[in-house]
Amino acid sequence: MENENTEKIIIPDDQLVFVPLGGATAIGMNFFAYGYHGKWLVVDCGIGFPGENLPGVDCLLPDPQFLAERKADIVGVVITHGHEDHIGAIGYLWHDLQCPIYCTAFANELVESKLDEMGLLGRADTHVVASGDVIDLTPFEVEFVQMNHSLPEPNALAIRTKEGLVVHTGDWRLDKDPILGQEPDFKTLQALGEEGVLALVCDSTNASGGNQKGTEADVRETLIKLVGQYPGVQIAVGCFASNVARMESIYEAAKQNGREVCLLGRSLWRIDAAGRATGYFKDIPEFLSEEEALERPRGSVLYICTGSQGEPYSALNNLAATTPNKNSVYFGADDVVIFSSRVIPGNEKAISLLQKRLSSKGIKIVTDKDALVHVSGHYAGEDLEKLYALLKPKISLPVHGETLELVYHSNVAKKCGVPYVFCLEDGEAIALSGESPEILGEVPAGILAVDGKQIIPLNAEVIKKRRKMMDEGSAVLTLVINKEGKVLGEPQLSTFGLLASDSADQSELLSRITNAMEEIDPTRLNDDNLIKDQMRHTIRQFLSEKYGKKPLMDIHLIRV
Amino acid sequence: MENENTEKIIIPDDQLVFVPLGGATAIGMNFFAYGYHGKWLVVDCGIGFPGENLPGVDCLLPDPQFLAERKADIVGVVITHGHEDHIGAIGYLWHDLQCPIYCTAFANELVESKLDEMGLLGRADTHVVASGDVIDLTPFEVEFVQMNHSLPEPNALAIRTKEGLVVHTGDWRLDKDPILGQEPDFKTLQALGEEGVLALVCDSTNASGGNQKGTEADVRETLIKLVGQYPGVQIAVGCFASNVARMESIYEAAKQNGREVCLLGRSLWRIDAAGRATGYFKDIPEFLSEEEALERPRGSVLYICTGSQGEPYSALNNLAATTPNKNSVYFGADDVVIFSSRVIPGNEKAISLLQKRLSSKGIKIVTDKDALVHVSGHYAGEDLEKLYALLKPKISLPVHGETLELVYHSNVAKKCGVPYVFCLEDGEAIALSGESPEILGEVPAGILAVDGKQIIPLNAEVIKKRRKMMDEGSAVLTLVINKEGKVLGEPQLSTFGLLASDSADQSELLSRITNAMEEIDPTRLNDDNLIKDQMRHTIRQFLSEKYGKKPLMDIHLIRV
């Protein structure tokens, strides 16, 4: 919907075509389409997170228009892994796609709970696959190739067609010492390289990030030592709920120091349920609930908490807010909070505020500046070259990263000798399988906003207006007049976010309005538009002179 | 105004008292007061920058109430250096302070231009001092001690009273190889340490930042090489306007590569004027204006640009937006933009968007990830220990930093053997000169917002309402009824940021309103409040059910 001027482009039937529909040039909203022989394969279906400049918006969705118009020809949605930015939109966009969903067991637990929330469970056709499986989605064949990431069962997809093989990585790292028993499937990657890779569609999140400083196993070691340094006090570790590897590391740190583990935060319990339902946390006893933890002696529990990004009502912010009481976990002087996560750009202020609140209670804070308590789930630096060396693609399509990461990724691809490198925009279609790849043009693509109970385009008038009201406020004047233009009753004025309710300015503005009415040429009092313009002008002038504001405005002129 | 419940505290006359009134626990809004014998010395008077969660607010000011009530007893405002967060509030708060202002020549140029903007030039009593000067502000004596920072003439203040000596650093680093000829005055710092420092009030901006990777001279060398690598193309360097040392470094890089320098951006010209008026840029020919630069051959000019933080209408964003034309500087494929500045937390998204726009034109981007094109103006790591070793204060008062920086600074002070370390909140008064320092309690302190043409408390109702409207929108219904409660004319409904203007929902809601009026018990139609409540309920229910929104609302009920 954003590209209203999109020209009709022709998608050639005999070529393998790739169209990113979300997540091409940013983090979040992964949504990619592959076309061949009139059929479409969809990879991932994720949400994005709105910044503070998107008032009232709950989350962002990729616009599915292009695929919705081809609904009957979609062979399936294949999910690389269970993170929100890869599966979160599936409930919202299901009606537009209505096709089978393929994912591994762990991701499927999360996908089904999303479908359930939307009342779609049982209606959507979900299929559980495993790493190594090959599924037939004619004219595509999709092989799941095990990678490593911060949650269970991350997969790259080897997408085969008669026109060639595309490898689509999803999020990945090459952790040589993986915690979740998921060593990347180097053998298959090597074999794919030998088979011949037409194109590589590859994550860029952390491409310029230098060399990964350590592995998840290193983080585990650090946490074990760190927890041992603070006997007898309360310790909480903040981490991303979806970081199952980290949850296991934290459990190990607790166990080796004689502590039990309590989960604080709903999303952690959701991941726990999905994990246990699919065979994870096997050797870990049930986590303690808050109630159970409260019965244990202080200093004998390790808390895993949501809210490491400073989210307002999350577990860590609750810890910062509570005073000693019997019904909830209390942290105070000399207790310890470990931030086992990175700072997501844009969250600095919220995190600093949380840390200030914790710190003002005397709580000690440990971050990755102090110790190796976090490593990224995404490759950084040299592993990218390794992947290019293994796969030797003809075409490189860096996706999913901020500008500089995409540029960096492109440079690595060129350095590795890849003949064709393209950083596409969302909606930009490329034919991959000709002698040389060819940009076909743009298809409809854009961003939708989940705004309360509605889904609307990101550039919708209502969002623009709310953004303007943020700065300028709003005002409505009601004037009741008779046929001759005489004012009946008192004019009423409501301003929001401008005049203080008890202000003298409100009365002054009302009297200016009355004066302005009296100054209108009596012969023109039959002209509603003229009266409205005069009123608008009077209000605007007053508010601009005195307040420096130009509010959204409406005049209710009623003749009786 | 924020601390309405502040208890009356007693400020002892015979003690030296310190009260941070802005900038104690954050970056920005430096505003500090020292009290002794009933007199007050003010250090710095800066603004803060609002985040995106402060709709419509231009800048933040420290609340001057505490000092305004003691106006007659203020001996002066002493300015450490000319950055906005140290001088920017002086025009706004002048009426509350009305005392002499003391600063060095460069800062004075900037202060006077601020006073001029407010029509206060000539009314405010400004005094130019130089590093090394000692001024008598009985009962205080203030010595200006040269430090090093990213702009000319940064000073620490040695504040002497009969009760002891306080050193107030302002922003500083200890660059051993300074560009602006301003080596920190180690001799005086050493002497102050020997004299005996009661308390050190010290910047914490970058306290945990590890060791400074290089000096401004290193940056200069890098820029010289870098500019040499791109002959014949357009090159722009984005940097903070106030970074005079960097401007000189960039000039040097241009000169050594046979380029002239053009300034793009008003704030750069303002700094240029202040610099030249006070003897800086002596060996640098007049910078080119945009018009002049356009007459030079492409590739012969180096542009210094504002907007390295992605500010919307700044020079770098203009470069990203322009298409080839005769009237403004155009950058395109293979041209180069160097970001010679850090990313200020909160600006990541804006910067990434700017870089995306530049990159999509084929412009090459260089940042501090690629080369040493920026060093901080603030010390990082080991220099802090050096300062403590020189000054050996009895009391350490870390100020001006985010939480973790303050905590880190405190730990360094403790490690250096400082007996008393306090991280105060704004408004928290401490008596320094007793046998041991004593927190006295809280004085009124808080934050004011410059909101259009008004200055209002940050927690003012109008700002709260605008923040609510960001998420929920606003709605006003007008109903005209006669004495019997019969509706006259058509009800009118304005919603802002909710219903699309052409929506069927608007008509549906209006018909629900009409129905709701008809359902009111006829005997109660004389009750305005009851009618208003019914209308409010009807609108709220509809918008909540269908839109998930709870707007700000007003009902104009007019009886005629």
Coordinates of C-alpha atoms in Angstrom, one line a residue, chain A residues 25 52-53 55-56 208-209 345-346 348-349 352 355-356 359 365 367 369 402-405 407 425 451-454 462 465-466 469-478 480 488-490 492-494 496-500 505 544-549 552-560, chain B residues 25 52-53 55-56 208-209 345-346 348-349 352 355-356 359 365 367 369 402-405 407 425 451-454 462 465-466 469-478 480 488-490 492-494 496-500 505 544-549 552-560:
Chain A
T25 CA 16.8 -3.5 4.9
E52 CA 8.6 5.9 20.1
N53 CA 7.7 7.9 17.0
P55 CA 2.3 6.6 18.8
G56 CA -0.1 3.9 20.0
S208 CA 30.3 -5.6 10.9
G209 CA 30.5 -6.7 14.6
P345 CA 19.5 0.4 19.8
G346 CA 16.7 2.7 20.8
E348 CA 19.3 3.0 25.9
K349 CA 17.2 5.5 27.9
S352 CA 19.5 3.5 31.9
Q355 CA 19.5 0.6 36.1
K356 CA 19.1 3.9 38.0
S359 CA 21.1 1.2 41.7
I365 CA 24.5 -4.2 38.5
T367 CA 26.7 -5.9 32.5
K369 CA 31.0 -4.2 30.2
E402 CA 20.8 -1.8 9.3
T403 CA 22.4 0.1 6.4
L404 CA 26.0 -0.2 7.4
E405 CA 25.7 -3.9 8.2
V407 CA 27.1 -2.5 3.2
E425 CA 14.6 -3.0 -0.9
D451 CA -3.1 0.0 16.1
G452 CA -5.3 -1.2 18.9
K453 CA -7.7 -3.5 17.2
Q454 CA -7.1 -2.3 13.7
V462 CA -4.9 8.6 11.7
K465 CA -2.7 13.0 12.9
R466 CA -1.7 11.5 16.2
M469 CA -1.1 16.1 18.0
M470 CA 1.9 14.9 19.9
D471 CA 3.6 18.2 19.1
E472 CA 0.6 20.6 18.6
G473 CA -2.4 19.3 20.5
S474 CA -6.0 19.6 19.3
A475 CA -8.9 22.0 19.6
V476 CA -12.7 21.9 18.9
L477 CA -15.0 24.9 19.1
T478 CA -18.7 24.7 19.2
V480 CA -24.7 27.4 18.0
L488 CA -27.3 31.0 21.0
G489 CA -25.9 29.8 24.3
E490 CA -22.3 30.0 25.2
Q492 CA -17.7 25.9 24.0
L493 CA -14.1 25.2 23.4
S494 CA -12.2 22.0 24.1
F496 CA -6.3 18.9 24.5
G497 CA -2.7 19.3 25.4
L498 CA -2.7 23.1 25.1
L499 CA -4.4 25.3 27.6
A500 CA -4.3 24.3 31.2
D505 CA -6.2 32.0 28.6
S544 CA 0.4 30.5 17.7
E545 CA 1.2 33.9 19.3
K546 CA 0.9 32.9 22.8
Y547 CA 1.8 29.2 22.8
G548 CA 3.7 28.7 19.6
K549 CA 1.4 25.9 18.6
L552 CA -5.4 20.1 14.8
M553 CA -8.8 21.9 14.8
D554 CA -12.4 21.5 14.1
I555 CA -15.3 23.9 14.3
H556 CA -18.8 22.6 15.1
L557 CA -21.1 25.2 13.7
I558 CA -24.7 24.3 14.3
R559 CA -27.6 26.3 13.1
V560 CA -30.9 25.8 14.8
Chain B
T25 CA 22.4 12.0 37.3
E52 CA 10.9 11.2 21.4
N53 CA 8.6 10.5 24.4
P55 CA 6.0 15.4 22.3
G56 CA 6.4 19.0 21.1
S208 CA 33.5 3.4 32.1
G209 CA 34.5 3.9 28.5
P345 CA 22.2 7.0 22.5
G346 CA 18.7 7.4 21.2
E348 CA 20.6 5.2 16.3
K349 CA 17.4 5.0 14.1
S352 CA 20.8 4.6 10.3
Q355 CA 23.1 6.4 6.2
K356 CA 20.6 4.4 4.2
S359 CA 24.1 4.7 0.7
I365 CA 30.2 5.9 4.2
T367 CA 32.5 5.7 10.4
K369 CA 34.1 1.4 12.9
E402 CA 24.1 7.8 33.1
T403 CA 23.7 5.4 36.1
L404 CA 26.4 2.9 35.3
E405 CA 28.9 5.7 34.5
V407 CA 28.6 3.8 39.6
E425 CA 20.2 13.4 43.0
D451 CA 7.0 23.9 24.8
G452 CA 6.5 26.2 21.9
K453 CA 6.5 29.7 23.5
Q454 CA 5.8 28.5 27.0
V462 CA -0.8 19.4 28.9
K465 CA -2.4 14.8 27.7
R466 CA -0.4 15.1 24.5
M469 CA -3.3 11.5 22.6
M470 CA -0.3 10.0 20.9
D471 CA -1.6 6.5 21.8
E472 CA -5.3 7.1 22.1
G473 CA -6.4 10.1 20.0
S474 CA -9.1 12.6 21.0
A475 CA -12.8 13.0 20.4
V476 CA -15.4 15.9 20.9
L477 CA -19.1 15.5 20.5
T478 CA -21.5 18.4 20.1
V480 CA -27.6 20.9 20.8
L488 CA -31.8 20.3 17.5
G489 CA -29.8 20.0 14.3
E490 CA -27.4 17.2 13.7
Q492 CA -21.4 16.7 15.3
L493 CA -18.5 14.5 16.2
S494 CA -14.8 15.3 15.7
F496 CA -8.5 13.1 15.8
G497 CA -6.3 10.2 15.1
L498 CA -9.0 7.6 15.3
L499 CA -11.7 7.3 12.6
A500 CA -10.7 7.8 9.0
D505 CA -17.8 4.0 11.3
S544 CA -12.9 0.5 22.6
E545 CA -14.7 -2.5 21.0
K546 CA -13.9 -1.6 17.5
Y547 CA -10.6 0.2 17.7
G548 CA -9.2 -0.8 21.1
K549 CA -8.7 2.9 21.9
L552 CA -9.4 12.0 25.5
M553 CA -13.0 13.1 25.2
D554 CA -15.2 16.1 25.7
I555 CA -19.0 16.6 25.2
H556 CA -20.3 20.0 24.2
L557 CA -23.9 19.9 25.4
I558 CA -25.6 23.2 24.5
R559 CA -29.2 24.0 25.5
V560 CA -30.9 26.7 23.6

